[in-house]
PDB file of C-alpha atoms and ligand atoms in Angstrom:
ATOM      1  CA  UNK A   1      96.802 108.465 100.367  1.00 95.00           C
ATOM      2  CA  UNK A   2      93.801 109.636 102.360  1.00 98.00           C
ATOM      3  CA  UNK A   3      90.278 108.629 101.083  1.00 98.00           C
ATOM      4  CA  UNK A   4      86.879 109.773 101.961  1.00 98.00           C
ATOM      5  CA  UNK A   5      84.536 106.836 101.021  1.00 98.00           C
ATOM      6  CA  UNK A   6      81.067 108.353  99.851  1.00 98.00           C
ATOM      7  CA  UNK A   7      77.907 106.284  99.006  1.00 97.00           C
ATOM      8  CA  UNK A   8      74.216 105.961 100.110  1.00 96.00           C
ATOM      9  CA  UNK A   9      73.571 103.457 102.892  1.00 95.00           C
ATOM     10  CA  UNK A  10      73.833  99.744 101.652  1.00 93.00           C
ATOM     11  CA  UNK A  11      76.097 101.117  98.793  1.00 94.00           C
ATOM     12  CA  UNK A  12      78.901  98.637 100.213  1.00 92.00           C
ATOM     13  CA  UNK A  13      81.372 101.389 101.579  1.00 94.00           C
ATOM     14  CA  UNK A  14      82.086  98.860 104.557  1.00 91.00           C
ATOM     15  CA  UNK A  15      82.772  95.977 102.204  1.00 91.00           C
ATOM     16  CA  UNK A  16      84.965  97.910  99.632  1.00 95.00           C
ATOM     17  CA  UNK A  17      86.818  99.628 102.712  1.00 95.00           C
ATOM     18  CA  UNK A  18      87.680  96.201 104.030  1.00 92.00           C
ATOM     19  CA  UNK A  19      89.165  95.267 100.729  1.00 94.00           C
ATOM     20  CA  UNK A  20      91.140  98.503 100.295  1.00 95.00           C
ATOM     21  CA  UNK A  21      92.391  98.111 103.694  1.00 95.00           C
ATOM     22  CA  UNK A  22      93.965  94.485 102.792  1.00 94.00           C
ATOM     23  CA  UNK A  23      95.567  95.745  99.329  1.00 95.00           C
ATOM     24  CA  UNK A  24      96.910  99.192 100.278  1.00 95.00           C
ATOM     25  CA  UNK A  25      97.296  99.129 104.089  1.00 95.00           C
ATOM     26  CA  UNK A  26      95.006 102.031 104.573  1.00 96.00           C
ATOM     27  CA  UNK A  27      93.524 102.254 108.078  1.00 97.00           C
ATOM     28  CA  UNK A  28      89.875 101.956 107.901  1.00 96.00           C
ATOM     29  CA  UNK A  29      87.624 104.658 109.983  1.00 97.00           C
ATOM     30  CA  UNK A  30      83.929 104.023 110.064  1.00 96.00           C
ATOM     31  CA  UNK A  31      82.029 106.497 112.151  1.00 97.00           C
ATOM     32  CA  UNK A  32      78.982 104.017 112.189  1.00 95.00           C
ATOM     33  CA  UNK A  33      81.072 101.369 113.615  1.00 94.00           C
ATOM     34  CA  UNK A  34      82.712 103.787 116.232  1.00 96.00           C
ATOM     35  CA  UNK A  35      79.075 104.724 117.206  1.00 97.00           C
ATOM     36  CA  UNK A  36      77.762 101.133 117.263  1.00 94.00           C
ATOM     37  CA  UNK A  37      80.905 100.278 119.789  1.00 95.00           C
ATOM     38  CA  UNK A  38      80.236 103.257 122.016  1.00 97.00           C
ATOM     39  CA  UNK A  39      76.151 102.035 122.039  1.00 96.00           C
ATOM     40  CA  UNK A  40      77.498  98.601 122.997  1.00 94.00           C
ATOM     41  CA  UNK A  41      79.870  99.932 125.547  1.00 97.00           C
ATOM     42  CA  UNK A  42      77.198 102.044 127.022  1.00 97.00           C
ATOM     43  CA  UNK A  43      79.283 105.115 126.852  1.00 97.00           C
ATOM     44  CA  UNK A  44      77.760 108.736 126.971  1.00 96.00           C
ATOM     45  CA  UNK A  45      78.593 109.018 123.091  1.00 97.00           C
ATOM     46  CA  UNK A  46      76.587 105.862 122.903  1.00 97.00           C
ATOM     47  CA  UNK A  47      73.676 107.023 124.699  1.00 96.00           C
ATOM     48  CA  UNK A  48      73.670 110.470 122.567  1.00 96.00           C
ATOM     49  CA  UNK A  49      74.204 108.634 119.283  1.00 97.00           C
ATOM     50  CA  UNK A  50      71.407 105.666 119.833  1.00 96.00           C
ATOM     51  CA  UNK A  51      68.464 107.723 119.598  1.00 95.00           C
ATOM     52  CA  UNK A  52      69.689 109.586 116.206  1.00 97.00           C
ATOM     53  CA  UNK A  53      70.761 106.295 114.587  1.00 96.00           C
ATOM     54  CA  UNK A  54      67.485 104.463 115.560  1.00 94.00           C
ATOM     55  CA  UNK A  55      65.756 107.439 113.558  1.00 94.00           C
ATOM     56  CA  UNK A  56      67.862 107.372 110.740  1.00 94.00           C
ATOM     57  CA  UNK A  57      69.023 110.645 111.388  1.00 96.00           C
ATOM     58  CA  UNK A  58      72.724 112.074 111.696  1.00 97.00           C
ATOM     59  CA  UNK A  59      74.351 112.468 115.180  1.00 98.00           C
ATOM     60  CA  UNK A  60      74.945 115.859 115.835  1.00 98.00           C
ATOM     61  CA  UNK A  61      77.991 117.341 114.010  1.00 98.00           C
ATOM     62  CA  UNK A  62      79.963 118.423 117.148  1.00 97.00           C
ATOM     63  CA  UNK A  63      80.050 114.841 118.601  1.00 97.00           C
ATOM     64  CA  UNK A  64      80.761 113.217 115.112  1.00 98.00           C
ATOM     65  CA  UNK A  65      83.335 115.655 114.118  1.00 98.00           C
ATOM     66  CA  UNK A  66      85.310 115.587 117.566  1.00 97.00           C
ATOM     67  CA  UNK A  67      85.360 111.674 117.340  1.00 97.00           C
ATOM     68  CA  UNK A  68      86.943 111.899 113.810  1.00 98.00           C
ATOM     69  CA  UNK A  69      89.350 114.728 114.825  1.00 98.00           C
ATOM     70  CA  UNK A  70      90.609 112.759 117.754  1.00 97.00           C
ATOM     71  CA  UNK A  71      90.689 109.495 115.916  1.00 97.00           C
ATOM     72  CA  UNK A  72      93.135 111.183 113.160  1.00 98.00           C
ATOM     73  CA  UNK A  73      95.430 112.288 115.946  1.00 97.00           C
ATOM     74  CA  UNK A  74      96.678 108.507 116.372  1.00 97.00           C
ATOM     75  CA  UNK A  75      99.983 107.439 114.703  1.00 97.00           C
ATOM     76  CA  UNK A  76      98.589 104.586 112.493  1.00 97.00           C
ATOM     77  CA  UNK A  77      96.712 106.969 110.236  1.00 97.00           C
ATOM     78  CA  UNK A  78     100.194 108.554 108.940  1.00 96.00           C
ATOM     79  CA  UNK A  79     100.547 106.046 106.122  1.00 94.00           C
ATOM     80  CA  UNK A  80      97.110 106.675 104.972  1.00 96.00           C
ATOM     81  CA  UNK A  81      93.408 106.269 105.894  1.00 98.00           C
ATOM     82  CA  UNK A  82      89.979 105.680 104.603  1.00 97.00           C
ATOM     83  CA  UNK A  83      86.920 107.376 106.177  1.00 98.00           C
ATOM     84  CA  UNK A  84      83.770 105.454 105.801  1.00 97.00           C
ATOM     85  CA  UNK A  85      80.608 107.451 106.561  1.00 97.00           C
ATOM     86  CA  UNK A  86      82.110 110.667 107.158  1.00 98.00           C
ATOM     87  CA  UNK A  87      81.725 113.306 106.261  1.00 98.00           C
ATOM     88  CA  UNK A  88      78.017 113.000 105.578  1.00 98.00           C
ATOM     89  CA  UNK A  89      76.866 116.622 105.322  1.00 98.00           C
ATOM     90  CA  UNK A  90      78.657 119.927 103.893  1.00 98.00           C
ATOM     91  CA  UNK A  91      79.486 121.098 107.566  1.00 98.00           C
ATOM     92  CA  UNK A  92      81.391 118.009 108.404  1.00 98.00           C
ATOM     93  CA  UNK A  93      83.375 118.082 105.003  1.00 98.00           C
ATOM     94  CA  UNK A  94      84.418 121.806 105.564  1.00 98.00           C
ATOM     95  CA  UNK A  95      85.452 120.822 109.091  1.00 98.00           C
ATOM     96  CA  UNK A  96      87.320 117.697 107.819  1.00 98.00           C
ATOM     97  CA  UNK A  97      89.448 119.899 105.483  1.00 98.00           C
ATOM     98  CA  UNK A  98      90.477 122.008 108.471  1.00 98.00           C
ATOM     99  CA  UNK A  99      92.250 119.150 110.262  1.00 97.00           C
ATOM    100  CA  UNK A 100      93.248 116.891 107.496  1.00 97.00           C
ATOM    101  CA  UNK A 101      94.219 116.374 104.051  1.00 97.00           C
ATOM    102  CA  UNK A 102      92.024 114.483 101.716  1.00 98.00           C
ATOM    103  CA  UNK A 103      93.489 113.326  98.631  1.00 97.00           C
ATOM    104  CA  UNK A 104      90.592 111.586  96.895  1.00 98.00           C
ATOM    105  CA  UNK A 105      86.819 110.823  97.141  1.00 98.00           C
ATOM    106  CA  UNK A 106      85.536 107.502  95.973  1.00 98.00           C
ATOM    107  CA  UNK A 107      81.715 107.815  95.414  1.00 98.00           C
ATOM    108  CA  UNK A 108      80.250 104.334  95.166  1.00 97.00           C
ATOM    109  CA  UNK A 109      76.962 104.913  93.344  1.00 97.00           C
ATOM    110  CA  UNK A 110      74.316 102.332  93.471  1.00 94.00           C
ATOM    111  CA  UNK A 111      70.680 102.201  92.132  1.00 93.00           C
ATOM    112  CA  UNK A 112      68.365 103.546  95.042  1.00 92.00           C
ATOM    113  CA  UNK A 113      65.942 100.932  94.121  1.00 91.00           C
ATOM    114  CA  UNK A 114      68.283  98.081  95.247  1.00 91.00           C
ATOM    115  CA  UNK A 115      69.058  99.571  98.658  1.00 93.00           C
ATOM    116  CA  UNK A 116      65.975  98.477 100.618  1.00 94.00           C
ATOM    117  CA  UNK A 117      66.472  94.894  99.823  1.00 94.00           C
ATOM    118  CA  UNK A 118      70.179  94.850 100.343  1.00 93.00           C
ATOM    119  CA  UNK A 119      70.054  96.611 103.732  1.00 95.00           C
ATOM    120  CA  UNK A 120      67.103  94.698 105.019  1.00 96.00           C
ATOM    121  CA  UNK A 121      68.722  91.493 103.909  1.00 96.00           C
ATOM    122  CA  UNK A 122      72.019  92.358 105.373  1.00 95.00           C
ATOM    123  CA  UNK A 123      73.606  90.327 108.232  1.00 96.00           C
ATOM    124  CA  UNK A 124      76.643  91.307 110.026  1.00 95.00           C
ATOM    125  CA  UNK A 125      79.445  89.777 112.115  1.00 94.00           C
ATOM    126  CA  UNK A 126      81.235  91.658 114.924  1.00 90.00           C
ATOM    127  CA  UNK A 127      84.524  90.945 113.021  1.00 88.00           C
ATOM    128  CA  UNK A 128      83.360  93.578 110.373  1.00 85.00           C
ATOM    129  CA  UNK A 129      82.266  91.017 107.917  1.00 88.00           C
ATOM    130  CA  UNK A 130      78.712  91.590 105.860  1.00 90.00           C
ATOM    131  CA  UNK A 131      76.576  88.975 104.078  1.00 92.00           C
ATOM    132  CA  UNK A 132      73.293  89.280 102.283  1.00 93.00           C
ATOM    133  CA  UNK A 133      70.813  86.388 103.225  1.00 96.00           C
ATOM    134  CA  UNK A 134      70.414  85.395  99.623  1.00 94.00           C
ATOM    135  CA  UNK A 135      74.133  84.329  99.448  1.00 92.00           C
ATOM    136  CA  UNK A 136      73.812  82.595 103.111  1.00 95.00           C
ATOM    137  CA  UNK A 137      71.855  79.679 102.113  1.00 94.00           C
ATOM    138  CA  UNK A 138      70.787  79.549 105.632  1.00 94.00           C
ATOM    139  CA  UNK A 139      74.086  79.769 107.440  1.00 96.00           C
ATOM    140  CA  UNK A 140      73.919  81.789 110.392  1.00 97.00           C
ATOM    141  CA  UNK A 141      77.639  81.987 111.260  1.00 97.00           C
ATOM    142  CA  UNK A 142      80.332  84.102 109.667  1.00 97.00           C
ATOM    143  CA  UNK A 143      82.679  82.343 106.977  1.00 94.00           C
ATOM    144  CA  UNK A 144      85.611  84.465 108.169  1.00 93.00           C
ATOM    145  CA  UNK A 145      85.723  84.008 111.881  1.00 96.00           C
ATOM    146  CA  UNK A 146      82.702  81.360 112.778  1.00 97.00           C
ATOM    147  CA  UNK A 147      81.013  83.937 115.080  1.00 97.00           C
ATOM    148  CA  UNK A 148      77.122  84.343 114.872  1.00 98.00           C
ATOM    149  CA  UNK A 149      75.618  86.812 112.463  1.00 98.00           C
ATOM    150  CA  UNK A 150      73.116  89.391 113.470  1.00 97.00           C
ATOM    151  CA  UNK A 151      70.971  91.945 112.149  1.00 96.00           C
ATOM    152  CA  UNK A 152      71.776  95.932 112.832  1.00 94.00           C
ATOM    153  CA  UNK A 153      69.222  97.610 114.893  1.00 92.00           C
ATOM    154  CA  UNK A 154      68.948  99.992 112.215  1.00 94.00           C
ATOM    155  CA  UNK A 155      68.396  97.777 109.249  1.00 96.00           C
ATOM    156  CA  UNK A 156      64.873  97.866 109.008  1.00 94.00           C
ATOM    157  CA  UNK A 157      62.348  99.068 106.650  1.00 93.00           C
ATOM    158  CA  UNK A 158      61.277 102.152 108.591  1.00 92.00           C
ATOM    159  CA  UNK A 159      64.531 103.375 109.395  1.00 94.00           C
ATOM    160  CA  UNK A 160      65.951 102.624 105.898  1.00 95.00           C
ATOM    161  CA  UNK A 161      63.790 105.032 104.404  1.00 94.00           C
ATOM    162  CA  UNK A 162      64.801 107.823 106.800  1.00 95.00           C
ATOM    163  CA  UNK A 163      68.367 107.131 106.296  1.00 95.00           C
ATOM    164  CA  UNK A 164      68.012 107.184 102.420  1.00 95.00           C
ATOM    165  CA  UNK A 165      66.109 110.586 102.833  1.00 96.00           C
ATOM    166  CA  UNK A 166      68.959 111.751 104.917  1.00 96.00           C
ATOM    167  CA  UNK A 167      71.526 110.534 102.219  1.00 97.00           C
ATOM    168  CA  UNK A 168      69.637 112.497  99.425  1.00 97.00           C
ATOM    169  CA  UNK A 169      69.262 115.666 101.234  1.00 98.00           C
ATOM    170  CA  UNK A 170      72.620 116.154 103.470  1.00 98.00           C
ATOM    171  CA  UNK A 171      75.202 113.693 102.081  1.00 98.00           C
ATOM    172  CA  UNK A 172      74.666 113.736  98.284  1.00 98.00           C
ATOM    173  CA  UNK A 173      75.740 117.365  97.882  1.00 98.00           C
ATOM    174  CA  UNK A 174      79.142 116.186  98.864  1.00 98.00           C
ATOM    175  CA  UNK A 175      79.336 114.652  95.419  1.00 98.00           C
ATOM    176  CA  UNK A 176      79.721 118.072  93.868  1.00 98.00           C
ATOM    177  CA  UNK A 177      81.896 119.424  96.791  1.00 98.00           C
ATOM    178  CA  UNK A 178      84.569 116.988  95.980  1.00 98.00           C
ATOM    179  CA  UNK A 179      83.984 117.358  92.198  1.00 98.00           C
ATOM    180  CA  UNK A 180      84.672 121.103  92.632  1.00 98.00           C
ATOM    181  CA  UNK A 181      88.049 120.108  94.425  1.00 98.00           C
ATOM    182  CA  UNK A 182      88.827 117.891  91.730  1.00 97.00           C
ATOM    183  CA  UNK A 183      88.896 114.762  94.000  1.00 98.00           C
ATOM    184  CA  UNK A 184      85.887 112.853  92.838  1.00 98.00           C
ATOM    185  CA  UNK A 185      86.254 109.222  91.542  1.00 97.00           C
ATOM    186  CA  UNK A 186      82.777 107.657  90.633  1.00 97.00           C
ATOM    187  CA  UNK A 187      82.282 104.239  90.291  1.00 97.00           C
ATOM    188  CA  UNK A 188      78.837 102.907  88.710  1.00 95.00           C
ATOM    189  CA  UNK A 189      78.024  99.711  90.504  1.00 92.00           C
ATOM    190  CA  UNK A 190      74.883  98.757  88.451  1.00 84.00           C
ATOM    191  CA  UNK A 191      74.723  94.862  89.010  1.00 83.00           C
ATOM    192  CA  UNK A 192      78.329  94.372  89.586  1.00 91.00           C
ATOM    193  CA  UNK A 193      79.451  92.077  92.242  1.00 91.00           C
ATOM    194  CA  UNK A 194      81.633  93.465  95.331  1.00 92.00           C
ATOM    195  CA  UNK A 195      84.705  92.001  93.616  1.00 95.00           C
ATOM    196  CA  UNK A 196      83.933  93.696  90.270  1.00 97.00           C
ATOM    197  CA  UNK A 197      83.272  96.945  92.149  1.00 97.00           C
ATOM    198  CA  UNK A 198      86.678  96.672  94.042  1.00 97.00           C
ATOM    199  CA  UNK A 199      88.544  96.072  90.660  1.00 97.00           C
ATOM    200  CA  UNK A 200      86.800  99.227  89.262  1.00 97.00           C
ATOM    201  CA  UNK A 201      87.815 101.254  92.478  1.00 97.00           C
ATOM    202  CA  UNK A 202      91.311  99.685  92.057  1.00 96.00           C
ATOM    203  CA  UNK A 203      91.630 100.781  88.603  1.00 96.00           C
ATOM    204  CA  UNK A 204      90.667 104.235  89.122  1.00 95.00           C
ATOM    205  CA  UNK A 205      93.110 104.624  92.202  1.00 95.00           C
ATOM    206  CA  UNK A 206      96.128 103.067  90.422  1.00 93.00           C
ATOM    207  CA  UNK A 207      95.448 105.299  87.341  1.00 90.00           C
ATOM    208  CA  UNK A 208      95.855 108.283  89.827  1.00 87.00           C
ATOM    209  CA  UNK A 209      99.596 107.235  90.611  1.00 71.00           C
ATOM    210  CA  UNK A 210     100.515 107.080  86.931  1.00 63.00           C
TER     211      UNK A 210
HETATM  212  P1  ADP B 301      75.026 102.990 106.519  1.00 61.17           P
HETATM  213  O1  ADP B 301      76.215 103.514 105.520  1.00 61.17           O
HETATM  214  O2  ADP B 301      74.711 101.575 106.259  1.00 61.17           O
HETATM  215  O3  ADP B 301      73.694 103.892 106.888  1.00 61.17           O
HETATM  216  P2  ADP B 301      76.744 103.725 108.816  1.00 61.17           P
HETATM  217  O4  ADP B 301      77.243 102.606 109.793  1.00 61.17           O
HETATM  218  O5  ADP B 301      77.584 104.250 108.152  1.00 61.17           O
HETATM  219  O6  ADP B 301      75.674 102.939 108.031  1.00 61.17           O
HETATM  220  O7  ADP B 301      75.975 104.607 109.766  1.00 61.17           O
HETATM  221  C1  ADP B 301      74.916 104.385 110.672  1.00 61.17           C
HETATM  222  C2  ADP B 301      74.319 105.473 111.337  1.00 61.17           C
HETATM  223  O8  ADP B 301      75.216 106.018 112.239  1.00 61.17           O
HETATM  224  C3  ADP B 301      73.665 106.720 110.660  1.00 61.17           C
HETATM  225  O9  ADP B 301      72.785 106.235 109.984  1.00 61.17           O
HETATM  226  C4  ADP B 301      73.837 107.763 111.260  1.00 61.17           C
HETATM  227  O10 ADP B 301      72.755 107.813 112.146  1.00 61.17           O
HETATM  228  C5  ADP B 301      75.127 107.549 112.305  1.00 61.17           C
HETATM  229  N1  ADP B 301      76.282 108.328 111.653  1.00 61.17           N
HETATM  230  C6  ADP B 301      77.455 107.658 110.858  1.00 61.17           C
HETATM  231  N2  ADP B 301      78.289 108.487 110.498  1.00 61.17           N
HETATM  232  C7  ADP B 301      77.863 109.645 110.599  1.00 61.17           C
HETATM  233  C8  ADP B 301      78.261 110.922 110.346  1.00 61.17           C
HETATM  234  N3  ADP B 301      79.361 111.102 109.838  1.00 61.17           N
HETATM  235  N4  ADP B 301      77.428 112.064 111.051  1.00 61.17           N
HETATM  236  C9  ADP B 301      76.366 111.793 111.756  1.00 61.17           C
HETATM  237  N5  ADP B 301      75.787 110.746 111.856  1.00 61.17           N
HETATM  238  C10 ADP B 301      76.445 109.589 111.513  1.00 61.17           C
HETATM  239 ZN1   ZN B 302      83.366  87.385 111.355  1.00 61.17          ZN
END
C-alpha cells in the first residue's frame, strides 16, 4: 500500500507516520526531513532549501519532485511507502501521479487554532521523535534514545503564520484532488491524543482491505 499523508503543519503527520511505519512496515519518506538533513550536511540542495524553509514557503517544485522521484527508485519502497509532506501543491500531486501509484490519501484534519501552540511548543530529536513542552515536565532529552531535544529553526511564530498560509492556499486543495480520485480518508482529530488518532487511521485503513 502506498499512502500520502496530508495535513496542515503541526497536524501530527510525522508522529502518525512513525506509528504506521511500525505497524504496517511502510517506508516513511518525509521531504521536510530530507531537506533538514541536506541543510545539516551543507549540500547544494540544503543551501537552496534553507531560505524557503526559513520563510515558510515551499521549496521549488523541480528540486522537490526530483528528490521524491529519486527516492522512490530505491528497492525498499516496493512493499509500500508513506509520503509525509509531499505532495504539497497541485503541480506536485500531478507529477507524483506520473511516477508512482498512490492507493490512499490519509488527511489528518486539525483545528487551525491549535496549530500555533503545537508547533511553537514542539521539541524534536534527531531520531525522529517529537514532543510538546507541556508533556515533557522539564525533560530536555529524548525518551526513546536519550539524545538532547531541540527546537526546529522554522518552529517560531513568524514562520508558522506563513506556513499555515502556504498550507491553506496551496496544499488544502489537494483534499479535493484525492477526493475526486476516490482515495481520500479523512480523520477528524478534535482533541484526540496521538494514540487515538492512530487508532482512527488504522480503523479506516483496515476497513479498506475488507
Ligand atoms: P511541517 O509539516 O511541520 O510544516 P515539514 O517538515 O513537512 O514540516 O516541512 C518543513 C518545510 O520544508 C516546509 O515549510 C517547506 O518549506 C519545506 N517542504 C517540505 N516538503 C515540501 C514540499 N513537498 N514542497 C516544497 N517544500 C517542502
Ligand atoms: Zn530520540
